[in-house]
mmCIF file of C-alpha atoms and ligand atoms in Angstrom:
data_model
loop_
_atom_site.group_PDB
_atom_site.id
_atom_site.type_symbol
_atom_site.label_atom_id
_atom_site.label_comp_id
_atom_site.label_asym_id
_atom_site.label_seq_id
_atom_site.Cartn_x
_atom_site.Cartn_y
_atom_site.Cartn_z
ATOM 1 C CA UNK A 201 8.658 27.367 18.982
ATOM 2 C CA UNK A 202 5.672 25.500 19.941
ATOM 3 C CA UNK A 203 5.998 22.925 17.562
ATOM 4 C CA UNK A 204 9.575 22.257 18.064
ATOM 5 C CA UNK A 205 9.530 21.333 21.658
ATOM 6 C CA UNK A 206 7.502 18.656 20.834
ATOM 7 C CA UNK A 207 10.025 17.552 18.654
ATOM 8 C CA UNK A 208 12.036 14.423 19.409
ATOM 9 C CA UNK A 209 14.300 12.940 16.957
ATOM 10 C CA UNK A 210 12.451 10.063 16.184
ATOM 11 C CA UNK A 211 8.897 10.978 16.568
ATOM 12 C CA UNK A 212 6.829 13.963 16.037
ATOM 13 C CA UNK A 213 4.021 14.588 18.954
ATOM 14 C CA UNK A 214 1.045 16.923 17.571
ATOM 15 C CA UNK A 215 -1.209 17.997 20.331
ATOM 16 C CA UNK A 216 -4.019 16.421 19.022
ATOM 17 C CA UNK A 217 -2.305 13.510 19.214
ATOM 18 C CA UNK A 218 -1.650 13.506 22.109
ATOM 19 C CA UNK A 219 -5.013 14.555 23.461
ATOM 20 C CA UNK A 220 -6.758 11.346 21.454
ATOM 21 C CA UNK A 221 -4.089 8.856 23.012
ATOM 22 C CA UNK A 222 -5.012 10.212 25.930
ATOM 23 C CA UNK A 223 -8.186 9.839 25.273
ATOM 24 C CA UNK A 224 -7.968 6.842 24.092
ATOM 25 C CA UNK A 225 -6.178 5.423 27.221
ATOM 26 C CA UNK A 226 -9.364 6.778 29.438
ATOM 27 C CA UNK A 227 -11.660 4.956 27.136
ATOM 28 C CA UNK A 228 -9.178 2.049 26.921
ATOM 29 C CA UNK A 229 -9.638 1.628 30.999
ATOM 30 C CA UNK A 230 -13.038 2.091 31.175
ATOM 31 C CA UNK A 231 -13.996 -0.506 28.756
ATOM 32 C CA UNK A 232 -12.482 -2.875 30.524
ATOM 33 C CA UNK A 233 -15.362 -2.563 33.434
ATOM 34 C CA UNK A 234 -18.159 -2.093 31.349
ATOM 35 C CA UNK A 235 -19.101 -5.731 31.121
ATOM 36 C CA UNK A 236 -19.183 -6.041 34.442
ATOM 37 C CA UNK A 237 -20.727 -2.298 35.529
ATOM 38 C CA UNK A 238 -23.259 -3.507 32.769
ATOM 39 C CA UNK A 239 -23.080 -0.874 30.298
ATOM 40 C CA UNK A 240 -22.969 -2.944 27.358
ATOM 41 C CA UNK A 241 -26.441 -3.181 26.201
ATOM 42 C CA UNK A 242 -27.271 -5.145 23.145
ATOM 43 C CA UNK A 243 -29.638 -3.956 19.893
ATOM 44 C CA UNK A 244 -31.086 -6.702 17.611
ATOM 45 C CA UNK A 245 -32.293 -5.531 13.935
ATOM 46 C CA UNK A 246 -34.401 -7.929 12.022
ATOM 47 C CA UNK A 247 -33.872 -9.824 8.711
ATOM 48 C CA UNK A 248 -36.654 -10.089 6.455
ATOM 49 C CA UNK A 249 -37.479 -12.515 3.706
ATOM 50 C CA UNK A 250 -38.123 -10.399 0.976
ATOM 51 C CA UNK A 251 -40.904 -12.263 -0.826
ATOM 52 C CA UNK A 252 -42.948 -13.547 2.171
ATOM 53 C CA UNK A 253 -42.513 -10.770 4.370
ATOM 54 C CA UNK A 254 -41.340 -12.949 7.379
ATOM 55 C CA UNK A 255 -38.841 -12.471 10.451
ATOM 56 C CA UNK A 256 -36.010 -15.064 9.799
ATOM 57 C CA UNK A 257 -33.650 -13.581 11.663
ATOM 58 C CA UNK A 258 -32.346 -10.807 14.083
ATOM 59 C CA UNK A 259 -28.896 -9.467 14.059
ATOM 60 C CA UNK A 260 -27.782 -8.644 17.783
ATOM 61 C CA UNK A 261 -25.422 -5.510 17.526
ATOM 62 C CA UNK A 262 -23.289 -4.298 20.557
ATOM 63 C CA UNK A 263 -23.948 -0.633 22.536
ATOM 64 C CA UNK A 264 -22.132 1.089 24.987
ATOM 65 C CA UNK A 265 -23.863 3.368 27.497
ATOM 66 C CA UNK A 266 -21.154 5.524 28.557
ATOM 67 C CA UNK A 267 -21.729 7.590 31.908
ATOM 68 C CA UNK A 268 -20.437 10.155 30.775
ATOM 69 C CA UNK A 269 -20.339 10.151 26.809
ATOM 70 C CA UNK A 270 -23.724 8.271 26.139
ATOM 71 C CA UNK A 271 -24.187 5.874 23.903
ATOM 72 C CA UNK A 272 -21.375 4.773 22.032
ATOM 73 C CA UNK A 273 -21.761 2.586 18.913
ATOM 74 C CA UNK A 274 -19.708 0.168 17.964
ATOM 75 C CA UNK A 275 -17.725 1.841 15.555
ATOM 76 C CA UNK A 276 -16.294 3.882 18.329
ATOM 77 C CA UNK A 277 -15.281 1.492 20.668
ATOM 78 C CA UNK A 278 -14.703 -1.839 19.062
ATOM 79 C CA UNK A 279 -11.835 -1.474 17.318
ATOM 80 C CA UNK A 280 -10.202 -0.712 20.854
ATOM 81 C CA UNK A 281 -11.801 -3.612 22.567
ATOM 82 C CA UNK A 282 -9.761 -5.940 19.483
ATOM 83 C CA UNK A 283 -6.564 -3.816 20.372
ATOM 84 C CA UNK A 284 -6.624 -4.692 23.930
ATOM 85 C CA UNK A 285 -7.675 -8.046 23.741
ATOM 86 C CA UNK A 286 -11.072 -7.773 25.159
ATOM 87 C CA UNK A 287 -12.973 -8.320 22.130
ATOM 88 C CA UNK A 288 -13.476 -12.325 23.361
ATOM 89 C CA UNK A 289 -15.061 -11.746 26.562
ATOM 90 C CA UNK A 290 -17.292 -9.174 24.980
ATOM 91 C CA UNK A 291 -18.480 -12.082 21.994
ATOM 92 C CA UNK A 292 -18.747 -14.600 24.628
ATOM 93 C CA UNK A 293 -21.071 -12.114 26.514
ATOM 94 C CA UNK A 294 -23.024 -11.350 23.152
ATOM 95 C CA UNK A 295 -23.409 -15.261 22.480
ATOM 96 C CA UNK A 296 -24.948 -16.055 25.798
ATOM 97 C CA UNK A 297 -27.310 -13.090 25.052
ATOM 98 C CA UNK A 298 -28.121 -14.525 21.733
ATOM 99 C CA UNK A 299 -28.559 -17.920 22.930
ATOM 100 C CA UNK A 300 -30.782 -16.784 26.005
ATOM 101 C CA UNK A 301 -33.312 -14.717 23.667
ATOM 102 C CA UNK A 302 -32.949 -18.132 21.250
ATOM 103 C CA UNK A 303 -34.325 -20.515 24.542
ATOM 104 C CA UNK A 304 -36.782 -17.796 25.170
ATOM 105 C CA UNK A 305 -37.994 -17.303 21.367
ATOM 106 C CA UNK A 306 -37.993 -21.447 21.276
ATOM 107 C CA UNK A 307 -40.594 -21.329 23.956
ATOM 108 C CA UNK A 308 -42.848 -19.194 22.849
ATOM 109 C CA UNK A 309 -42.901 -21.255 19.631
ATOM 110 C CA UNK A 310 -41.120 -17.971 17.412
ATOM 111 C CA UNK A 311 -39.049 -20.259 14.683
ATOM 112 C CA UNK A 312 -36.402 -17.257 13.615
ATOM 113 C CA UNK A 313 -32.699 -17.566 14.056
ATOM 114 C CA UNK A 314 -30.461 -14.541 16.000
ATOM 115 C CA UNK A 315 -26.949 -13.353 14.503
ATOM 116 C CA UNK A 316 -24.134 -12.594 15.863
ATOM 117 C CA UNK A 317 -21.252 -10.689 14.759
ATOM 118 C CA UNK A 318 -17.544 -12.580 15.199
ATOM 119 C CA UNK A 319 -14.414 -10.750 15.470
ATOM 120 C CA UNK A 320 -11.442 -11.642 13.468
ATOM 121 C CA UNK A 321 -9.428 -12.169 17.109
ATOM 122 C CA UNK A 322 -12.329 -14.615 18.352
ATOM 123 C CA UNK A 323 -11.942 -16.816 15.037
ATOM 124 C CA UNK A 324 -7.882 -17.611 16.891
ATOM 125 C CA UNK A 325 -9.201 -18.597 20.113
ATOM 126 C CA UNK A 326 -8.990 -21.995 20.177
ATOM 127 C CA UNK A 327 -11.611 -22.486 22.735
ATOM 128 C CA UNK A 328 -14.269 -20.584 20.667
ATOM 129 C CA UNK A 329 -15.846 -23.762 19.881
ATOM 130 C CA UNK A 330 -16.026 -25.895 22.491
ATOM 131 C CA UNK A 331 -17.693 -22.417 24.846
ATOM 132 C CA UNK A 332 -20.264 -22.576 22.198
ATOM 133 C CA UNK A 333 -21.308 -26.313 22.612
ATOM 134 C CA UNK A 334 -21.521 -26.087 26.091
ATOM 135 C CA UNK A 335 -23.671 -22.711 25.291
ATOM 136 C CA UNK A 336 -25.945 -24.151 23.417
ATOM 137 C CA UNK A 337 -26.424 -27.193 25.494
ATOM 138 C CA UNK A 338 -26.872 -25.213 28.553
ATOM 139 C CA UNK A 339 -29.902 -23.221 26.933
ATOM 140 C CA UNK A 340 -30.764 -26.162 24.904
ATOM 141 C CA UNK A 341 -30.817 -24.764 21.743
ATOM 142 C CA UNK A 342 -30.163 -26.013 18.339
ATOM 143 C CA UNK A 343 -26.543 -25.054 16.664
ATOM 144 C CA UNK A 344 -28.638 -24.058 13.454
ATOM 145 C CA UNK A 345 -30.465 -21.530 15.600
ATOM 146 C CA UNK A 346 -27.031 -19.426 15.903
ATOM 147 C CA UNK A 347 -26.024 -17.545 12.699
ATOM 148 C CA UNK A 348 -22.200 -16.360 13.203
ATOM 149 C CA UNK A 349 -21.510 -13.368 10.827
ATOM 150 C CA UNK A 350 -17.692 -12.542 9.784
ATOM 151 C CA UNK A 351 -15.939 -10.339 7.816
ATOM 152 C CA UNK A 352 -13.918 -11.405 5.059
ATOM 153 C CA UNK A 353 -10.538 -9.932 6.590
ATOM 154 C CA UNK A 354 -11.395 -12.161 9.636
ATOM 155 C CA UNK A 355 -9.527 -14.252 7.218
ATOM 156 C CA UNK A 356 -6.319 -12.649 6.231
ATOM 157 C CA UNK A 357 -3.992 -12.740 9.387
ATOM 158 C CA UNK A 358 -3.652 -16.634 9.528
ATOM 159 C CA UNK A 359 -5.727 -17.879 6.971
ATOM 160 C CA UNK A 360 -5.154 -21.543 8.148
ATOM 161 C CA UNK A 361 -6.491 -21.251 11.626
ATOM 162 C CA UNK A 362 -9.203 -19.059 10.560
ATOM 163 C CA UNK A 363 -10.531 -21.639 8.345
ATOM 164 C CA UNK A 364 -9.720 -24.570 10.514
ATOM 165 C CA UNK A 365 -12.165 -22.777 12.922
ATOM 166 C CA UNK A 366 -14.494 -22.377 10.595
ATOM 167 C CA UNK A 367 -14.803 -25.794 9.288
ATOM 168 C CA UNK A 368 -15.142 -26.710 13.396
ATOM 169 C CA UNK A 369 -17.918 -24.537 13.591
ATOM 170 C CA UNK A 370 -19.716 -26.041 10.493
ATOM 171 C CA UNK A 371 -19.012 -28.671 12.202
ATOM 172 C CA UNK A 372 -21.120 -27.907 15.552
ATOM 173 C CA UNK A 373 -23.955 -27.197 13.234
ATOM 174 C CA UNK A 374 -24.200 -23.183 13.650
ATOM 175 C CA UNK A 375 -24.574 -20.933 10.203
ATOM 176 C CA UNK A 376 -21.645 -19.232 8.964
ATOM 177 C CA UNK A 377 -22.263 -15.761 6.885
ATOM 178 C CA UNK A 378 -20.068 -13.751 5.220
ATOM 179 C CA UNK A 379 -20.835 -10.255 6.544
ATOM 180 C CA UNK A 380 -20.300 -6.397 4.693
ATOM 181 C CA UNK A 381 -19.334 -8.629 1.191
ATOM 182 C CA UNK A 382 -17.919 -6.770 -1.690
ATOM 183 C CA UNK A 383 -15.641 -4.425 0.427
ATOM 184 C CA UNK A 384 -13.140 -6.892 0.299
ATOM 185 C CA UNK A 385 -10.963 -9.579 -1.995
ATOM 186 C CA UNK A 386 -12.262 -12.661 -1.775
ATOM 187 C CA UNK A 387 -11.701 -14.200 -4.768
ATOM 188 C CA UNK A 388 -15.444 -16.475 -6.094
ATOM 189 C CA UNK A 389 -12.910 -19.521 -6.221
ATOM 190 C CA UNK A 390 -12.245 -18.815 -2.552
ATOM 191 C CA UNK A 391 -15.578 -18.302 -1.410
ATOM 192 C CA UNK A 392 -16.019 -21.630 -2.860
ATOM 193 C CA UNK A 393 -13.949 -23.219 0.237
ATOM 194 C CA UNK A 394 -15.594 -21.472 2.998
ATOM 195 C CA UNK A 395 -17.787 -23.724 4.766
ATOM 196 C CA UNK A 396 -20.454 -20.836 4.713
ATOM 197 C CA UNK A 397 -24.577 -20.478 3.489
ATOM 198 C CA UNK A 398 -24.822 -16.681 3.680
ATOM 199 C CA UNK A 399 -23.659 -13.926 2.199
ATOM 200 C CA UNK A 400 -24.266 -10.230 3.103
ATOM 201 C CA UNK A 401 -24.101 -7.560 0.960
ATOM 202 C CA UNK A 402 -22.255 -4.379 2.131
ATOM 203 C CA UNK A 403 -24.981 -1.641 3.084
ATOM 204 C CA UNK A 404 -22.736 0.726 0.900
ATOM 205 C CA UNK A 405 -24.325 -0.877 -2.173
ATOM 206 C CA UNK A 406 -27.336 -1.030 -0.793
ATOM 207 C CA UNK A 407 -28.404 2.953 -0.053
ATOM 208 C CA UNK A 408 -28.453 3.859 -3.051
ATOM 209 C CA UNK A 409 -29.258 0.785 -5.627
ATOM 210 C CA UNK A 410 -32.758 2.435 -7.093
ATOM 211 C CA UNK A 411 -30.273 4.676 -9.212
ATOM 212 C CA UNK A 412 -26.690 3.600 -9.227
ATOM 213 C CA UNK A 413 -25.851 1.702 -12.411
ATOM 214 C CA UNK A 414 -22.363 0.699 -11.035
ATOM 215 C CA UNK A 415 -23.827 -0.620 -7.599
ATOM 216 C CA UNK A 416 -26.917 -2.336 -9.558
ATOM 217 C CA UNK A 417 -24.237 -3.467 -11.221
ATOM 218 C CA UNK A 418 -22.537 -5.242 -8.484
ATOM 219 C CA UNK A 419 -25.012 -6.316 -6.370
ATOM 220 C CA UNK A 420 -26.831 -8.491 -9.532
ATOM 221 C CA UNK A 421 -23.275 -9.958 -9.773
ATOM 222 C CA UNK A 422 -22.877 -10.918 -5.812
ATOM 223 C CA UNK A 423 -26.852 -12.146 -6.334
ATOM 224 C CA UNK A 424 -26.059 -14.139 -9.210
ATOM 225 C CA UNK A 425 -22.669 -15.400 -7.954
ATOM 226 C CA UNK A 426 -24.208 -16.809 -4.364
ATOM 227 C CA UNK A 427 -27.174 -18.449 -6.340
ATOM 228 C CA UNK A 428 -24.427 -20.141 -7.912
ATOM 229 C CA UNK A 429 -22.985 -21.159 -4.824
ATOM 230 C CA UNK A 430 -25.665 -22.148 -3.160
ATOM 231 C CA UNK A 431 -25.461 -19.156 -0.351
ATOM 232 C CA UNK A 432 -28.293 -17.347 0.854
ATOM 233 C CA UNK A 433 -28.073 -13.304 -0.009
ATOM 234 C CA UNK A 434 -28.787 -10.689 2.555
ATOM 235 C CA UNK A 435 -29.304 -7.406 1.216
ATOM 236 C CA UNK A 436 -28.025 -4.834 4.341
ATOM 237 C CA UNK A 437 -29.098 -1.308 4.640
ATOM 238 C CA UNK A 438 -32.501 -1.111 2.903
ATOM 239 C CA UNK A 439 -33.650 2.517 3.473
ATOM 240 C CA UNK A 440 -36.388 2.671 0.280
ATOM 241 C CA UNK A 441 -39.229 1.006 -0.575
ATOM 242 C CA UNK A 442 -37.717 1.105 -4.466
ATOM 243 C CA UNK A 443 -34.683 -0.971 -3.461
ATOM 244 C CA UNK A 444 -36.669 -3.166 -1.738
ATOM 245 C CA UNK A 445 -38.293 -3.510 -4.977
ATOM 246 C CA UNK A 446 -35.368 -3.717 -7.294
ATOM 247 C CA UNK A 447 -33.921 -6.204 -4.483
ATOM 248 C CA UNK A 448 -36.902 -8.136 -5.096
ATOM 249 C CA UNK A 449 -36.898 -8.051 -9.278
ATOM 250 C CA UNK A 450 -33.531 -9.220 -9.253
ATOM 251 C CA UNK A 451 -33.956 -12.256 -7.247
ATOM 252 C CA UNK A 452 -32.382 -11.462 -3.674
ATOM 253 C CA UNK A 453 -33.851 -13.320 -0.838
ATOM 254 C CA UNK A 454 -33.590 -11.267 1.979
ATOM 255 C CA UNK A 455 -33.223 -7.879 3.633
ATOM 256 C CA UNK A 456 -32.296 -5.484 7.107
ATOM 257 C CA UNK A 457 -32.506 -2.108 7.110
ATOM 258 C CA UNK A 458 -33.870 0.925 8.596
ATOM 259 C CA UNK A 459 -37.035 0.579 6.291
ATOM 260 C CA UNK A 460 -38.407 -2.618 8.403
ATOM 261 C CA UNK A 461 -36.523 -1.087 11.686
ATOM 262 C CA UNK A 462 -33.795 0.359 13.028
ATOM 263 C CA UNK A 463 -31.984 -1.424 15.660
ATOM 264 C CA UNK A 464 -33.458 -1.579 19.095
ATOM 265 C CA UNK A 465 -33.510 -3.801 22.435
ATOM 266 C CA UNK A 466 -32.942 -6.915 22.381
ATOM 267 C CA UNK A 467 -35.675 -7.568 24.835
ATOM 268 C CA UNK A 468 -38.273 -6.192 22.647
ATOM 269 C CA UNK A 469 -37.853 -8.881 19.829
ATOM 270 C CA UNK A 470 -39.476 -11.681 21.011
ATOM 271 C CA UNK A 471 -42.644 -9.063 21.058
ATOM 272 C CA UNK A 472 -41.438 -7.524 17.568
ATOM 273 C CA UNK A 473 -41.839 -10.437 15.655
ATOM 274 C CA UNK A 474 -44.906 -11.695 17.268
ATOM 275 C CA UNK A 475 -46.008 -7.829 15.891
ATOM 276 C CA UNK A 476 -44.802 -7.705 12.861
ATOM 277 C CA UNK A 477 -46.175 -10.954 12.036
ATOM 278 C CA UNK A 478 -49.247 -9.977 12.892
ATOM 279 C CA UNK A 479 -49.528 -7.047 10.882
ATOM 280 C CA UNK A 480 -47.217 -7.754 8.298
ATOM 281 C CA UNK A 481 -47.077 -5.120 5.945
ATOM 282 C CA UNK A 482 -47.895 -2.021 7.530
ATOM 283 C CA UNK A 483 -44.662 -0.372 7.920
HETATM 284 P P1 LIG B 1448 -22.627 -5.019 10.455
HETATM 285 O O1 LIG B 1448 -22.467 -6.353 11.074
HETATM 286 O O2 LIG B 1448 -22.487 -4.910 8.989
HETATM 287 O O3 LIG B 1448 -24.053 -4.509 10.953
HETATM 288 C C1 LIG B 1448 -24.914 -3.700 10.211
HETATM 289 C C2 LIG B 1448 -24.736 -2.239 10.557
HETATM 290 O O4 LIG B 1448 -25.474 -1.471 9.618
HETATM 291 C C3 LIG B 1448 -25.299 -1.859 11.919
HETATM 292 O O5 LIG B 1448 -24.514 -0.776 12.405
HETATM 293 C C4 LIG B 1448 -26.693 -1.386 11.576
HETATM 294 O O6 LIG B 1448 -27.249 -0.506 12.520
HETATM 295 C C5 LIG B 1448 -26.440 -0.676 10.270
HETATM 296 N N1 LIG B 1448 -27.625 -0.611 9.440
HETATM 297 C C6 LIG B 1448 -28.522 -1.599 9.196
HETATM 298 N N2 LIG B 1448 -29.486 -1.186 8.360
HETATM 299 C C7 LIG B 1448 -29.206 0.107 8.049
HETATM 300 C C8 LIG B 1448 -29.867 1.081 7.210
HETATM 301 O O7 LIG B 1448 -30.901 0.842 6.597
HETATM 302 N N3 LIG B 1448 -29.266 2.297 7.133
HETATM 303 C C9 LIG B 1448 -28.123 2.597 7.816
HETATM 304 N N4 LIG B 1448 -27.613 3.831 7.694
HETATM 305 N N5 LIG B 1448 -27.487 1.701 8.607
HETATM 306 C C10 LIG B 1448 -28.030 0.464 8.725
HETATM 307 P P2 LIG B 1448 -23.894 -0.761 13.880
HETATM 308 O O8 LIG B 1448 -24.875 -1.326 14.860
HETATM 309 O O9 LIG B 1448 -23.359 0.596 14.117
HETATM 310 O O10 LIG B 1448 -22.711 -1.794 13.783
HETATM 311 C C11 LIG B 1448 -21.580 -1.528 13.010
HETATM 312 C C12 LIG B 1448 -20.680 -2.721 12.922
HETATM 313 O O11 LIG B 1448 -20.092 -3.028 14.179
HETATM 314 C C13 LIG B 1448 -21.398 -3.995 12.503
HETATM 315 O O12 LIG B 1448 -21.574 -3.991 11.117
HETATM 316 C C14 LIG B 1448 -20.421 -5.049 12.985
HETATM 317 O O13 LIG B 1448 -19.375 -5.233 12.061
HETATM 318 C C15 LIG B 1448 -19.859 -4.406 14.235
HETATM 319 N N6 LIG B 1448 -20.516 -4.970 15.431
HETATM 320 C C16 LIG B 1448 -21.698 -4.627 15.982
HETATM 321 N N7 LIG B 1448 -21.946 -5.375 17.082
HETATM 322 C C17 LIG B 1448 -20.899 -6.228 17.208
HETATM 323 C C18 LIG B 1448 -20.555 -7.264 18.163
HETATM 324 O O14 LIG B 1448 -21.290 -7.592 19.104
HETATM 325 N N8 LIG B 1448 -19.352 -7.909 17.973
HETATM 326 C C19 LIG B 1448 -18.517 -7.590 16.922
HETATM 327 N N9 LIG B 1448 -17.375 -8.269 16.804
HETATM 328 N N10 LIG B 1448 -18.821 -6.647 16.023
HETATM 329 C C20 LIG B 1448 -19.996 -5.972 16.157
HETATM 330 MG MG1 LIG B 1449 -23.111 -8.157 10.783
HETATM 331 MG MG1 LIG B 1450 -22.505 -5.772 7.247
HETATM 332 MG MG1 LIG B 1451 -20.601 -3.208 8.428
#
């Protein structure tokens, strides 16, 4: 009886269905106040170049703070914020973030670039570009500074814009890399037109390289493909000091992962790097 009144004839309403829309719909309001109430908070995680041991980079990576559920990662709200077409205010805030910590890096003479992760959505906003210009001239920062990561199905709902966008952003002079690679089905002859320099390799091949043949396997492919190509490879999700090794042996450039750090505030890289640097290898 109790699952027929449920019943309609053309859907079928479990009550855990129901309780997760309704969830979802709490969640779904409340996100869009968090910019403003301020409980976004952003991580950064650092790149490292494998073979010198330097800071190159830092990829900025979105938190909530939830007042009542804590901290929410990405993976729990993002996917919501594309839904209800608040993922572009939310990379616009990240970018003026990034840009910020890249003035402030600039003038305390740090050279490493800061990454940002780009939603498929924010690749079809036509205004994407120009916001960034006036972003970057406003904090006076150089395009190259800004790495832009995407994911190849950024590409797959209208393949023409996306790459129109793409070429503009070439064009502006910020780096283009092709984030969690190997997931998807880009095609090498496609990667070919992307106007991108960087290519990062899923963390899911990553974990557990110092003894999987088939990922080994893979990731010497991606390695030798992008050398190729001419891209940059970024090894994500180092956990092990053998994968760093085995990243090392077979030629990959450079690496993020818990084993240099974990993610953590974004105000605390300028100070990071200026640390690590310092005392390079004592981690
Ligand atoms: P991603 O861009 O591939 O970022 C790397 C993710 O791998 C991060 O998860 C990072 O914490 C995690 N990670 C890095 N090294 C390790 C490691 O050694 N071990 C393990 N277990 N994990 C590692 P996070 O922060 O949860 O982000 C997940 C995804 O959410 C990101 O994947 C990115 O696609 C998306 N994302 C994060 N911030 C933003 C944002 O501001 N805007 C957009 N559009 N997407 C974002
Ligand atoms: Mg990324
Ligand atoms: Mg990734
Ligand atoms: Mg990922």
């Amino acid at each position: 009886q109790n699952r027929q009144w449920t019943q309609t004839s053309s859907q079928v309403f479990h009550p855990d269905l129901i309780s997760y829309n309704n969830e979802k719909l709490g969640l779904m309001a409340e996100l869009r106040h968090a910019i403003s109430q301020q409980q976004l908070k952003l991580h950064i995680q650092p790149q490292i170049a494998l073979s010198s041991r330097q800071v190159v980079a830092g990829e900025v990576l979105v938190r909530w703070h939830h007042p009542r559920r804590g901290l929410l990662g990405p993976a729990e709200f993002l996917e919501l914020a594309e839904q209800m077409g608040v993922i572009y205010p939310l990379t616009q805030w990240v970018l003026e973030k990034a840009v910020m910590t890249l003035a402030e890096l600039a003038q305390q003479e740090i050279h490493c670039k800061i990454a940002v992760n780009i939603s498929s959505k924010d690749l079809l906003q036509d205004e994407l570009v120009d916001s960034l210009e006036l972003l970057l001239k406003k904090y006076k920062v150089k395009p190259s500074q800004l790495v832009l990561e995407l994911k190849e199905s950024a590409l797959v709902a209208e393949p023409d814009k996306a790459m129109r966008m793409l070429n503009h952003l070439a064009q502006l002079g910020v780096e283009l890399a092709l984030d969690d690679f190997g997931t998807g089905f880009s095609s090498l002859a496609y990667l070919r037109e992307l106007p991108i320099s960087q290519v990062k390799v899923d963390c899911s091949f990553i974990f557990d390289l110092h003894r999987s043949d088939t990922h080994t396997a893979i990731t010497g492919a991606i390695i030798d493909m992008a050398k190729n190509m001419n891209f940059m490879v970024v090894a994500e999700g180092i956990e092990q000091p053998e994968v760093e090794q085995k990243l090392i042996a077979m030629g990959c450039a450079r690496g993020q992962g818990f084993l240099y750090a974990k993610p953590f505030a974004l105000d605390a890289f300028p100070e990071w790097v200026k640390q690590w640097s310092y005392s390079k290898a004592t981690y």
